[in-house]
Coordinates of C-alpha atoms and ligand atoms in Angstrom, one line a residue:
X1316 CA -24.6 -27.3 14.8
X1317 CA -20.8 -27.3 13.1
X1318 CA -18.5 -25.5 14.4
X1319 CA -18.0 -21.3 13.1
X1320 CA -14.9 -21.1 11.1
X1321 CA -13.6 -18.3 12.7
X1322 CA -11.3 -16.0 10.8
X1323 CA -9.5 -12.8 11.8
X1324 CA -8.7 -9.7 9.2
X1325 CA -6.0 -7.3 10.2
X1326 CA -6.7 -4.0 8.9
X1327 CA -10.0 -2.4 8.0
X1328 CA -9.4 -0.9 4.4
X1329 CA -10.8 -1.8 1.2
X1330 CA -9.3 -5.2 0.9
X1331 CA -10.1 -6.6 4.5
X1332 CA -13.6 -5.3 4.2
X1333 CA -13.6 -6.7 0.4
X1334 CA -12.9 -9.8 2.3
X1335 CA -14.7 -10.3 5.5
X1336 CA -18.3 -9.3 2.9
X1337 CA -17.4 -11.6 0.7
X1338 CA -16.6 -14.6 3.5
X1339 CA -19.9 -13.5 5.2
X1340 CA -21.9 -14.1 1.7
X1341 CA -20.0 -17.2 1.0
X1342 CA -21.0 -18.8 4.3
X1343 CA -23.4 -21.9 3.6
X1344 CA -24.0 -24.9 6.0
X1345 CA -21.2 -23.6 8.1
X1346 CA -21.7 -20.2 10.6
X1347 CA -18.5 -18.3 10.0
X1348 CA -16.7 -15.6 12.8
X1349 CA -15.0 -12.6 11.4
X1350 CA -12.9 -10.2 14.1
X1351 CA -11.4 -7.2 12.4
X1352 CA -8.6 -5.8 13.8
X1353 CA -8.2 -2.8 13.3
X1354 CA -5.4 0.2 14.4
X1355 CA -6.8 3.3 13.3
X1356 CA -9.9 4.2 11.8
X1357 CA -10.3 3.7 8.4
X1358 CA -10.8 7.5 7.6
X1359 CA -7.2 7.5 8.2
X1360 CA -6.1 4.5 5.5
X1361 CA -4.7 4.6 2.3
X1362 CA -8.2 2.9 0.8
X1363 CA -10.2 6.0 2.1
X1364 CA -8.0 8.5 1.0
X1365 CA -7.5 6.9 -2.8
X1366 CA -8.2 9.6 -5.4
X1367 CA -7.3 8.1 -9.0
X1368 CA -10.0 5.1 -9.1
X1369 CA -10.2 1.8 -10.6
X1370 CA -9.0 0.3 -13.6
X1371 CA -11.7 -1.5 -15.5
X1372 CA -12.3 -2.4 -19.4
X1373 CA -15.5 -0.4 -19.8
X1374 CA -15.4 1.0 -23.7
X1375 CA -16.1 -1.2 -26.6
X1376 CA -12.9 0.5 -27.8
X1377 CA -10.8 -1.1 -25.0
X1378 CA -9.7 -4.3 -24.5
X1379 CA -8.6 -7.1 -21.3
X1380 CA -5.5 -7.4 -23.9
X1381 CA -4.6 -3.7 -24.3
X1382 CA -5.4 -3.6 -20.0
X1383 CA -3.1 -6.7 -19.8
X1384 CA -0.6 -5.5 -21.7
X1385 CA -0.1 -2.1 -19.8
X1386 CA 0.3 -3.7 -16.7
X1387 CA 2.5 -5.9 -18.1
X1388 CA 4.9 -3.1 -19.8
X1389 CA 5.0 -0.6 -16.4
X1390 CA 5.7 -3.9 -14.6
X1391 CA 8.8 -4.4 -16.9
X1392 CA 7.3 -7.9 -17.6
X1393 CA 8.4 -8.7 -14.2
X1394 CA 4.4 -9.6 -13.4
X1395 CA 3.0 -13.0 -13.1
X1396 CA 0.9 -13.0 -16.3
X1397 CA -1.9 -15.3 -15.2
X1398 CA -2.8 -13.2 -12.2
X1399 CA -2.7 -9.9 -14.4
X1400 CA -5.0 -12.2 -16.6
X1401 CA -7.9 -13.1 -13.5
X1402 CA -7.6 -9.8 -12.1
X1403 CA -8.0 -7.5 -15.7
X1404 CA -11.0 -10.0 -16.7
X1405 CA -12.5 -9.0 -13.2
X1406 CA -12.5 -5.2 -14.0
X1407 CA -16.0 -5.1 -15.3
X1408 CA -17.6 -7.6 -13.1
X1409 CA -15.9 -5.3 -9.5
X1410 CA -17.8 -2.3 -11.4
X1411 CA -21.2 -3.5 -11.6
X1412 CA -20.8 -5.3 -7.9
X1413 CA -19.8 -1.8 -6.6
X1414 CA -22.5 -0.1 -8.4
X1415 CA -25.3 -2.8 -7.3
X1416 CA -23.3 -2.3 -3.3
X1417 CA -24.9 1.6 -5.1
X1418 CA -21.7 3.2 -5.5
X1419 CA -21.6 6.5 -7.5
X1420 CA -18.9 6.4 -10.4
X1421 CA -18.9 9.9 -12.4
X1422 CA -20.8 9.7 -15.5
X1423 CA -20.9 11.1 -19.2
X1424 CA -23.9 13.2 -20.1
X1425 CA -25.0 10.4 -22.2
X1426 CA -25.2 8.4 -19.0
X1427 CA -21.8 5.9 -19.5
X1428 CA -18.8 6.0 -17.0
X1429 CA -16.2 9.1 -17.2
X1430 CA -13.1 7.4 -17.4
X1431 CA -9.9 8.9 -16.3
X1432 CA -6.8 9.0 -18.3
X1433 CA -3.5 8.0 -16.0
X1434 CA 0.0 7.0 -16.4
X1435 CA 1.0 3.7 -18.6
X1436 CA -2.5 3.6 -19.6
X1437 CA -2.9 3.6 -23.4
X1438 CA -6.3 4.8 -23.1
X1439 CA -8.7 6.4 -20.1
X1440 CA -10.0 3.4 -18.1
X1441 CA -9.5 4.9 -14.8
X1442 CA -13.6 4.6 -13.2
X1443 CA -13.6 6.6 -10.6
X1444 CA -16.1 9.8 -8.6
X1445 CA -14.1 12.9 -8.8
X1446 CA -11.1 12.4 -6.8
X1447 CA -12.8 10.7 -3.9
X1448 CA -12.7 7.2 -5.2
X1449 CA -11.1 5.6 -2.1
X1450 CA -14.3 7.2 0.1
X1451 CA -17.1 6.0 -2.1
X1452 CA -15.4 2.6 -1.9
X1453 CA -15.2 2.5 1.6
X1454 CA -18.7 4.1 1.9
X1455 CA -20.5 1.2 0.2
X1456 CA -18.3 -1.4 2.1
X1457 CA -18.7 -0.3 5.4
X1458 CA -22.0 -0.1 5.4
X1459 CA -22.4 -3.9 4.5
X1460 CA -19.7 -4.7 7.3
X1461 CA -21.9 -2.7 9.5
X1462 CA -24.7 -4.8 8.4
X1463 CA -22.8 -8.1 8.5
X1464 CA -24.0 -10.2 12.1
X1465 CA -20.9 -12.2 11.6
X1466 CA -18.3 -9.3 11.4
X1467 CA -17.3 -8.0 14.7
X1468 CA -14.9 -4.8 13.9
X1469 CA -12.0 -4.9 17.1
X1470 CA -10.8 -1.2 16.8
X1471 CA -7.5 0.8 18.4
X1472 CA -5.9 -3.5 18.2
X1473 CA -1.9 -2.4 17.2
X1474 CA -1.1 -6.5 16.2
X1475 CA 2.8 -6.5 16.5
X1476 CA 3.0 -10.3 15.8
X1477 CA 1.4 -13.8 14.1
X1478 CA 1.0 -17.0 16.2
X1479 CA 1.9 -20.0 14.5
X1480 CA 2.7 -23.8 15.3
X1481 CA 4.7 -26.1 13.1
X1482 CA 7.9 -26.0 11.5
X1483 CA 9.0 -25.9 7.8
X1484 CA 6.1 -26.5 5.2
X1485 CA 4.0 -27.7 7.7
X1486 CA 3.8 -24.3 10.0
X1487 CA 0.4 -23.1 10.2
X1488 CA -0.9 -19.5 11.4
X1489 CA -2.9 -19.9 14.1
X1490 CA -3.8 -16.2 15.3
X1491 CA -2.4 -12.9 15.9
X1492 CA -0.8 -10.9 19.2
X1493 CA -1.9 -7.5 19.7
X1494 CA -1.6 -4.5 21.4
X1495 CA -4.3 -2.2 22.9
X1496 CA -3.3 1.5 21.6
X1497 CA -5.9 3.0 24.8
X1498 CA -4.8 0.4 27.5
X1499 CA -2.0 -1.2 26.3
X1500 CA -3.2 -4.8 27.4
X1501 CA -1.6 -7.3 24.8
X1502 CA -4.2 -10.1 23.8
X1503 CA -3.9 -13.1 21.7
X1504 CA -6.9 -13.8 19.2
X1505 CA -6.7 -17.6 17.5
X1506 CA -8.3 -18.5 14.5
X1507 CA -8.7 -21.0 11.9
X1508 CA -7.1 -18.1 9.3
X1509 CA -5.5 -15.2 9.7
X1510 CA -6.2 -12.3 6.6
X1511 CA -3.2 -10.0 6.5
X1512 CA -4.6 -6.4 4.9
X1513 CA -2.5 -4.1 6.2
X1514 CA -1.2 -1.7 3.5
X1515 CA 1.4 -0.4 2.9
X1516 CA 5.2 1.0 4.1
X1517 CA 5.4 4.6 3.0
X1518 CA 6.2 5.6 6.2
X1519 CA 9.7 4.5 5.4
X1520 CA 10.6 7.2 3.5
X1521 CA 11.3 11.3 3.7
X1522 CA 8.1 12.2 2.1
X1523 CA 5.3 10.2 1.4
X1524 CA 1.6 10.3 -0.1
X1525 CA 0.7 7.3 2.5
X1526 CA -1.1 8.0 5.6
X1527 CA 1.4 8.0 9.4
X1528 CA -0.2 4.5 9.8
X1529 CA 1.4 3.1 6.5
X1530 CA 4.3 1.4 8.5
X1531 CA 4.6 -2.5 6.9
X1532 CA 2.9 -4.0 10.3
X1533 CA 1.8 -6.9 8.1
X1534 CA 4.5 -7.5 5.5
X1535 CA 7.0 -7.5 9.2
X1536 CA 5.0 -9.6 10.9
X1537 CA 4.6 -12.0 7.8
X1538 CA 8.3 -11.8 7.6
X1539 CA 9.7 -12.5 11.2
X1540 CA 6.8 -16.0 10.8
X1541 CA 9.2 -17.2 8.0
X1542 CA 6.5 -15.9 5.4
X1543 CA 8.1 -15.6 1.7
X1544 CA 7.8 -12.6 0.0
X1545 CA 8.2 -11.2 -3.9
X1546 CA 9.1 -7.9 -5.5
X1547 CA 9.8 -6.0 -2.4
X1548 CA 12.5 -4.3 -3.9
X1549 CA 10.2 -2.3 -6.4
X1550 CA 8.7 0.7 -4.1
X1551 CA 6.6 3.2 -6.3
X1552 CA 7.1 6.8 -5.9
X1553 CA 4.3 9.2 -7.2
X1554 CA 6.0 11.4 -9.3
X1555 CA 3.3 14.3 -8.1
X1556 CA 2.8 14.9 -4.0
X1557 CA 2.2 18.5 -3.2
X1558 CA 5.3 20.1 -1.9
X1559 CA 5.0 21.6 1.9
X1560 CA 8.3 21.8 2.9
X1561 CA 7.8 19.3 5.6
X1562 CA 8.7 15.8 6.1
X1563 CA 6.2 12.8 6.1
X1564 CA 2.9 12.4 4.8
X1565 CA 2.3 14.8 2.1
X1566 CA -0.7 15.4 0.0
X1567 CA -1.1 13.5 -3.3
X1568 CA -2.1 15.0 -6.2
X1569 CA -3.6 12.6 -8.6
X1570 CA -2.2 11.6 -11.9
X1571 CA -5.6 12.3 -13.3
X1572 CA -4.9 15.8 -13.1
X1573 CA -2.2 14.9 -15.9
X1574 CA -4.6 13.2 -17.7
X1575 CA -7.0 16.2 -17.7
X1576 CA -4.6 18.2 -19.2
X1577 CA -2.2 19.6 -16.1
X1578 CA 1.8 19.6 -17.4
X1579 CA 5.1 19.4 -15.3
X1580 CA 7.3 21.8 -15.7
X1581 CA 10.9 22.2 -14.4
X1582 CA 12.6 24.7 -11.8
X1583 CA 13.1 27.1 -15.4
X1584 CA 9.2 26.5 -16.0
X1585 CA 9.9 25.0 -19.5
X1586 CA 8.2 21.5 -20.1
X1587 CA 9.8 18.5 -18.1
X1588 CA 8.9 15.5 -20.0
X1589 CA 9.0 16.7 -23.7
X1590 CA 11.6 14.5 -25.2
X1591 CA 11.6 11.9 -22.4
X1592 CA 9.3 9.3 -23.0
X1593 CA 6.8 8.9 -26.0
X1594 CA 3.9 9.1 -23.6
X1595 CA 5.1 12.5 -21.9
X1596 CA 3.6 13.4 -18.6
X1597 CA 1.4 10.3 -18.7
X1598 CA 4.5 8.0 -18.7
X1599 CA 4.4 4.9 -16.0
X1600 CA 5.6 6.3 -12.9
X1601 CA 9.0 5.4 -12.6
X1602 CA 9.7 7.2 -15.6
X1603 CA 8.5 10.4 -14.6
X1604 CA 9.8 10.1 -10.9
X1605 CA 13.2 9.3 -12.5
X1606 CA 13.3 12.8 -15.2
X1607 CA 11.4 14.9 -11.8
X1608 CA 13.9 13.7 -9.3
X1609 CA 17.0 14.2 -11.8
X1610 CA 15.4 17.9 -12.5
X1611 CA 15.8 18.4 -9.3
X1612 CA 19.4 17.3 -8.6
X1613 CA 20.5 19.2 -11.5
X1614 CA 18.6 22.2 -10.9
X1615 CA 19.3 21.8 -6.6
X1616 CA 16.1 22.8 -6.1
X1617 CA 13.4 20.4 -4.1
X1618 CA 10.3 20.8 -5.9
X1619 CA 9.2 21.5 -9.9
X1620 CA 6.1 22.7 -10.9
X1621 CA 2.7 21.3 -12.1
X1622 CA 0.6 23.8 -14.5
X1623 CA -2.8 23.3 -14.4
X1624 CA -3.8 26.4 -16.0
X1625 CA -5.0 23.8 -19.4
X1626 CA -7.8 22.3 -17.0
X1627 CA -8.5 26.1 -16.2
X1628 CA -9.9 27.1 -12.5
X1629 CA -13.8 25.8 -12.9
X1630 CA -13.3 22.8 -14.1
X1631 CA -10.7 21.4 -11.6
X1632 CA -12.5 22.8 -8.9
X1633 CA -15.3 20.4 -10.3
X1634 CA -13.1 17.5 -11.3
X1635 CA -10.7 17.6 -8.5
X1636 CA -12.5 18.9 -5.5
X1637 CA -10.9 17.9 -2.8
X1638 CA -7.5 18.5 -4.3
X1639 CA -8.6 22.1 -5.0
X1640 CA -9.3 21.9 -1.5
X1641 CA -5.6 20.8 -0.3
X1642 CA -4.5 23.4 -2.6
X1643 CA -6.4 26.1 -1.1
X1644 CA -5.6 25.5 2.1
X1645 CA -2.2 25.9 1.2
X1646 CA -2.7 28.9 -0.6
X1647 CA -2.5 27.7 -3.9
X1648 CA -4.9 28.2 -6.9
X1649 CA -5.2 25.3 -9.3
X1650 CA -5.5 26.5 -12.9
X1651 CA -4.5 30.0 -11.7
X1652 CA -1.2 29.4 -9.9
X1653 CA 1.6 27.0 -11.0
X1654 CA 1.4 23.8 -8.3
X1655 CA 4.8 23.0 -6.4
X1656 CA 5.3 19.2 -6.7
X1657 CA 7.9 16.6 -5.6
X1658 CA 8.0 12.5 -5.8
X1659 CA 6.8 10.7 -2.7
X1660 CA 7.1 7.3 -2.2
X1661 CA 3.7 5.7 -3.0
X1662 CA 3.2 2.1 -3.0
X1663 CA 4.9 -1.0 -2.7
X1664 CA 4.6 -3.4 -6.2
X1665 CA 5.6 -6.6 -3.7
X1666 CA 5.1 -7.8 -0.7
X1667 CA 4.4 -11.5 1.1
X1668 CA 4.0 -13.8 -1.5
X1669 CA 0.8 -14.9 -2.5
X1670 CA -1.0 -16.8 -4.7
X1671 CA -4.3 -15.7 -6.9
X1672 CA -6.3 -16.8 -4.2
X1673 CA -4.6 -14.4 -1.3
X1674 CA -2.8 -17.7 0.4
X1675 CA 1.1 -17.1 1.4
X1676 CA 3.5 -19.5 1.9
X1677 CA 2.5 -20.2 5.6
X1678 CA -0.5 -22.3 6.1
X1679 CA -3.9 -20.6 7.1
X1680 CA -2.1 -17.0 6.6
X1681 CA -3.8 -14.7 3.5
X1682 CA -2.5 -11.8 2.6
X1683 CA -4.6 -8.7 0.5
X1684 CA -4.1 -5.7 -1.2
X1685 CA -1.1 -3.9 -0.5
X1686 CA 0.8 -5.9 2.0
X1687 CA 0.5 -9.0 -1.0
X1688 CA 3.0 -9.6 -3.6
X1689 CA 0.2 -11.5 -6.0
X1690 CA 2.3 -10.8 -8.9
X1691 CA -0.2 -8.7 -10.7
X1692 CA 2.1 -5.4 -10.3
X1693 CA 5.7 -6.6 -11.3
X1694 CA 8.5 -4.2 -11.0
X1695 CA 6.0 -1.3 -11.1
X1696 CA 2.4 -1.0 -11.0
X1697 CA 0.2 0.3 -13.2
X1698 CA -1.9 2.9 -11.9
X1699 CA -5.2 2.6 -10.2
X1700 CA -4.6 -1.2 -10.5
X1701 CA -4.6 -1.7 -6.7
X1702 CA -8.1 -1.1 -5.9
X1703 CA -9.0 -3.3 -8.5
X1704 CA -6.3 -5.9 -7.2
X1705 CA -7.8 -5.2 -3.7
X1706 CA -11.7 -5.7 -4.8
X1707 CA -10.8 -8.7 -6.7
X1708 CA -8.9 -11.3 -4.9
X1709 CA -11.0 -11.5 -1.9
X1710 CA -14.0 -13.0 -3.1
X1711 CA -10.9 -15.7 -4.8
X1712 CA -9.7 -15.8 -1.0
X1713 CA -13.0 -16.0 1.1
X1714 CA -14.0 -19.0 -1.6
X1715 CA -10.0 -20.7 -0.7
X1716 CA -10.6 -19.7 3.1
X1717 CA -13.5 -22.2 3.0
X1718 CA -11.7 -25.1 2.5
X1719 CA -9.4 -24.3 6.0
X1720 CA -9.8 -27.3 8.3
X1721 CA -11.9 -26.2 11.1
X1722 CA -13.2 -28.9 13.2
X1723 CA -11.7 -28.3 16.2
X1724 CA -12.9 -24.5 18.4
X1725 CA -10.6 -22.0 18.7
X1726 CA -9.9 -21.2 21.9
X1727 CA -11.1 -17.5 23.4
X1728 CA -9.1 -14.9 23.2
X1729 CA -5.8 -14.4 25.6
X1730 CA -5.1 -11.2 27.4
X1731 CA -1.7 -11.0 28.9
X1732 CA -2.5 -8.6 32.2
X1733 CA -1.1 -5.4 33.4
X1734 CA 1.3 -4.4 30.2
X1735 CA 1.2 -1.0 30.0
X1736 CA 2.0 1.3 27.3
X1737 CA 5.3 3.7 28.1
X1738 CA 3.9 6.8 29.0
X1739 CA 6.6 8.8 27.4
X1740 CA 8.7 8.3 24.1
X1741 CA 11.2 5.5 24.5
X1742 CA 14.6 7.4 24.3
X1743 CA 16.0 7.6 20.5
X1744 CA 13.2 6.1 18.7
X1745 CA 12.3 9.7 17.2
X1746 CA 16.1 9.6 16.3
X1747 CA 16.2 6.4 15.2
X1748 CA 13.3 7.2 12.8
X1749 CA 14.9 10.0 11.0
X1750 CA 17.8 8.2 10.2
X1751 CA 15.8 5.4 8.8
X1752 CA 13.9 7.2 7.0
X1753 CA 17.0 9.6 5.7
X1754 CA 19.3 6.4 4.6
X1755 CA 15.9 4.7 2.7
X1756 CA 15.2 8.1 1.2
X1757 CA 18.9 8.8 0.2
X1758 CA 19.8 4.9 -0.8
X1759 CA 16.7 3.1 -2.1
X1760 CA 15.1 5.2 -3.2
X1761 CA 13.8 6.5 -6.9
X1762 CA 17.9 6.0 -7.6
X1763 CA 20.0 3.6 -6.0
X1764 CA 23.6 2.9 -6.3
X1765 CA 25.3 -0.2 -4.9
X1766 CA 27.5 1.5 -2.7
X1767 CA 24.2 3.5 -1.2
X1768 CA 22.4 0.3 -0.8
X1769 CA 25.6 -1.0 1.1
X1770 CA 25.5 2.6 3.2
X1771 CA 21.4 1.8 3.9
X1772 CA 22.1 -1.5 4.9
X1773 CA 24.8 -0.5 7.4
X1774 CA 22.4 2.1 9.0
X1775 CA 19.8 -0.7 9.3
X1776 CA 21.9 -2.6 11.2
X1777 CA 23.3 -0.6 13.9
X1778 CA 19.2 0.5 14.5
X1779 CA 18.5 -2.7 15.1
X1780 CA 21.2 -3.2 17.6
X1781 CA 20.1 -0.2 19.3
X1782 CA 15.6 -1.2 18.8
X1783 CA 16.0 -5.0 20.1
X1784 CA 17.1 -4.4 23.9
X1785 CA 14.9 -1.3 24.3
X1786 CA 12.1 -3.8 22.5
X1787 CA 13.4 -6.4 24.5
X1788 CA 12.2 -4.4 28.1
X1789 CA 8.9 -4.0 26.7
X1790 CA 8.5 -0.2 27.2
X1791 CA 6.5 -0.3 23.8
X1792 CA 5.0 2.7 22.7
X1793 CA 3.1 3.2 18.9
X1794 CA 6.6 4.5 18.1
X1795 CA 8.7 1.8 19.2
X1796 CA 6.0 -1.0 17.5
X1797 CA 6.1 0.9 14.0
X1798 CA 9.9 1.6 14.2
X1799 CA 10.2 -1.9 14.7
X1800 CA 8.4 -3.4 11.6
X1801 CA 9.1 -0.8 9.7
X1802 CA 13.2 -2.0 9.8
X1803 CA 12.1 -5.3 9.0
X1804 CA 10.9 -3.8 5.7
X1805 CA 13.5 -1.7 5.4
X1806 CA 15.9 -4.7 5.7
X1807 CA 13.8 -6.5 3.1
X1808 CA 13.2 -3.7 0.7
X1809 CA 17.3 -3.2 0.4
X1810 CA 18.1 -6.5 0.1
X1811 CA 15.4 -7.4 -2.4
X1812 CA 17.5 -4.0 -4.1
X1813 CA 21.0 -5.6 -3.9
X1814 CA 19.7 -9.1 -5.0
X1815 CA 18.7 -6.7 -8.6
X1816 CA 21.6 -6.1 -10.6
X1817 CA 20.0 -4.9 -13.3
X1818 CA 17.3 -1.9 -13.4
X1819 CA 13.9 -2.4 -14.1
X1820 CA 10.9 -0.7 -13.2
X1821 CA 11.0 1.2 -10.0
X1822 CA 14.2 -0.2 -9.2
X1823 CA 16.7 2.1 -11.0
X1824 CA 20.3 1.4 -10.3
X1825 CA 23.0 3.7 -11.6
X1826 CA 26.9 2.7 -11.6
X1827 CA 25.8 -1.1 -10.9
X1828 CA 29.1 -2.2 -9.0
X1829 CA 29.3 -5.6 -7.0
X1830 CA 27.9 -5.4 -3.3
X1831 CA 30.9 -6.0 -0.8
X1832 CA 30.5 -9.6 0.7
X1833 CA 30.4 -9.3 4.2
X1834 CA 27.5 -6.5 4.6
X1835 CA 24.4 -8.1 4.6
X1836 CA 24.6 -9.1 8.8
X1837 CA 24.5 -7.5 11.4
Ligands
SIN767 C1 -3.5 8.8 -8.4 O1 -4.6 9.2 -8.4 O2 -2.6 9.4 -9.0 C2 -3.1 7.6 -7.6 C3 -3.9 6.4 -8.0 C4 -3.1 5.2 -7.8 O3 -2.0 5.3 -7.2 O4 -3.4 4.2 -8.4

């Protein structure tokens, strides 16, 4: 009997899941091992809670060109054009594999897919079931993980860092350390690969549509292992989150709704994007951040308005239930009353750099979906491009995991004894958070000067002076883990910004001056 390659996936969303199936189907003459680690469950991930859908050439009308060159023009050309290519001649193909997985995609009464409309798209290609796309997906995936022998799912497992051997070109992943969110037991899991499918890092700003979990554990942890990375200084803001009045996550409302008809309007209710941007309200989404954030400024208010009132009250309730049902429980009508609306950071376009087959620059280390910088989004990404991104460069990445040496066992998991978790918050994390989150928010955000990106970078450093003794006496809590990668992004994001002197995408410098020299250590 050969030996089981034996894999781990961090994170449990669409991508790892895309993965680990597609690993367990590819396994021939050799038994494969699949742990997925997992923080949080996955009702509580960016995948489930994906409304918009996926991009897909579908209509006779439509085209892999016209797809191709959409991405290509919201990414400011900034995308790698072969991976655009794979991915957009996947779109079909993902479809009909959900659909066999028997996935429910919203239909026309003649029987073909409803397509959505959404922003940079030059036509409605958007597949999607009402504006629960993200749980359908996972719906259909879980239940083949569930039914997988060779996935083992290895929930409330908080990894914090990679294990690798080897210097230079030659260092190799070789497993992951992490922490036990109920005990707080720290164990180390080896492997022959390690899949990095962690999400994303909305958590670093203000306001964001991303879930509290959404904290960059994998691009940081790819980062402090000497993993490259692309694009990080593009960070998408949704130009549309509902507007609470609170900080943190906030509720998205999909651009779909603009593509059914809904308008933005400013603080003096007159149309915002009229004269903006030939393709108005369905403009990529830097363009429409960019005119709502400078409405705002100029108007000093913090929120415009969305009119739905040309979908009308019926039909959104049908189309967009479980928005209707956000809505509601703020009080809000859709089609009757006018919908308060801010930006909120959404996505990142970059992350740890990969190739079209998921492998970064480390040996034995993938990284999927969000936490990858594949090149397919460029300086901004086209929308609903990531859950085709995250459906198709798994099975590309199962197939490349196969060729990983694996003769030799991995040795059994490592539990370092008797850490525990500090009971209470460690002093000025909390503090330490806001200001974070206030000098990303102010300084690289939606617009940056250089100046502000010098101000960000100074904050970053004095909070890692303060996080890496407190780090340092190991009184982790979930705080004090997340606070920590989350500067490592931070760090990366605004230095990706500086190393941009010229705007593009959603990196939109005003007043480009030269960065003082001596700012960029600590
Ligand atoms: C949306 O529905 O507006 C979000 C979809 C996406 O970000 O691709």
């Amino acid at each position: 009997m050969s030996t089981p390659l034996d894999v781990i996936v961090v994170g449990g969303g669409i991508a790892g899941m895309a993965y680990a199936t597609q690993l367990a189907d590819q396994a021939g003459k050799r038994p494969v091992r699949i742990r997925m680690l997992s923080k949080a469950a996955v009702q509580v991930s960016n995948s489930y809670q994906a409304q918009g859908g996926v991009a897909a050439v579908i209509r006779r009308e439509d085209s892999f060109a016209d797809h191709m060159s959409d991405t290509l023009a919201v990414g400011g050309g900034r995308n790698d054009a072969e991976v655009v290519k794979l991915v957009v001649q996947e779109g079909p193909a993902i479809i009909r594999g959900l659909i066999g997985l028997g996935a429910h995609f919203d239909k026309e009464p003649d029987g073909a897919l409803e397509l959505a409309r959404e922003g940079g798209h030059s036509t409605a290609r958007v597949v999607h079931h009402r504006d629960r796309t993200g749980v359908e997906i996972v719906r259909v995936l879980e239940q083949r993980v569930k039914a997988t022998a060779a996935i083992s799912v290895v929930p409330v497992q908080r990894a914090i860092d990679l294990i690798t051997e080897g210097e230079g070109t030659g260092r190799r992943c070789i497993g992951v350390r992490a922490v036990d969110l109920r005990t707080g037991d720290i164990t180390e899991f080896f492997a022959h690969a390690v899949v990095l499918a962690t999400g994303g890092a909305g958590q670093l700003y203000e306001h964001t549509t991303n879930p509290p979990g959404a904290t960059g554990d994998g691009i940081a942890m790819g980062i402090r292992a000497g993993a490259r990375t692309r694009d990080l200084a593009f960070v998408q803001f949704h130009p549309t989150a509902l507007f609470s009045g609170k900080r943190g996550t906030a509720n998205l409302i999909s651009e779909a709704v603009r593509g059914a008809g809904a308008r933005l309007l400013g603080a003096d209710k007159q149309p915002l994007m009229a004269g903006v941007h030939p393709m108005g309200d369905l403009a990529p989404r830097h363009v429409v951040a960019r005119a709502i954030h400078r409405a705002m400024v100029r108007a000093g208010v913090d929120h415009v308005w969305l009119d739905a009132g040309p979908i009308g009250i019926q039909r959104f309730t049908h189309a967009f239930p479980g928005i209707a049902e956000q809505c509601r429980d703020a009080g809000l009508l859709p089609g009757r009353d006018l919908l308060p609306v801010m930006p909120a950071a959404h996505y990142m376009c970059g992350g740890l750099l990969t190739d079209d087959r998921g492998r970064t620059s480390i040996q034995g280390l993938y990284a999927l979906g969000e936490c990858a910088g594949s090149g397919l989004h460029g300086a901004d990404r086209l929308a609903s491009n990531s859950l085709l991104e995250a459906l198709a460069i798994p099975k590309r990445a199962a197939e490349a995991t196969w060729e990983t040496p694996c003769e030799q066992v991995v040795p059994a998991p490592r539990t370092i004894p008797h850490h525990r978790l500090a009971k209470r918050p460690v002093e000025n994390v909390g503090r330490a958070m806001t200001a974070l989150t206030h000098a990303m928010t102010m300084h690289v955000g939606i617009i940056r000067h250089t100046k502000g990106l010098e101000s960000a970078l100074r904050v970053i450093n004095c909070i890692e002076r303060q996080v890496e003794p407190i780090w340092k006496r190991r009184r982790w809590t979930p705080g004090l883990m997340d606070l920590r990668d989350l500067l490592v992004v931070a760090r990366s994001v605004t230095e990706a910004a500086m190393r941009e002197p010229v705007s593009v995408g959603a990196h939109y410098l005003e007043n480009p001056e030269p960065a003082s020299a001596d700012i960029t250590r600590g």
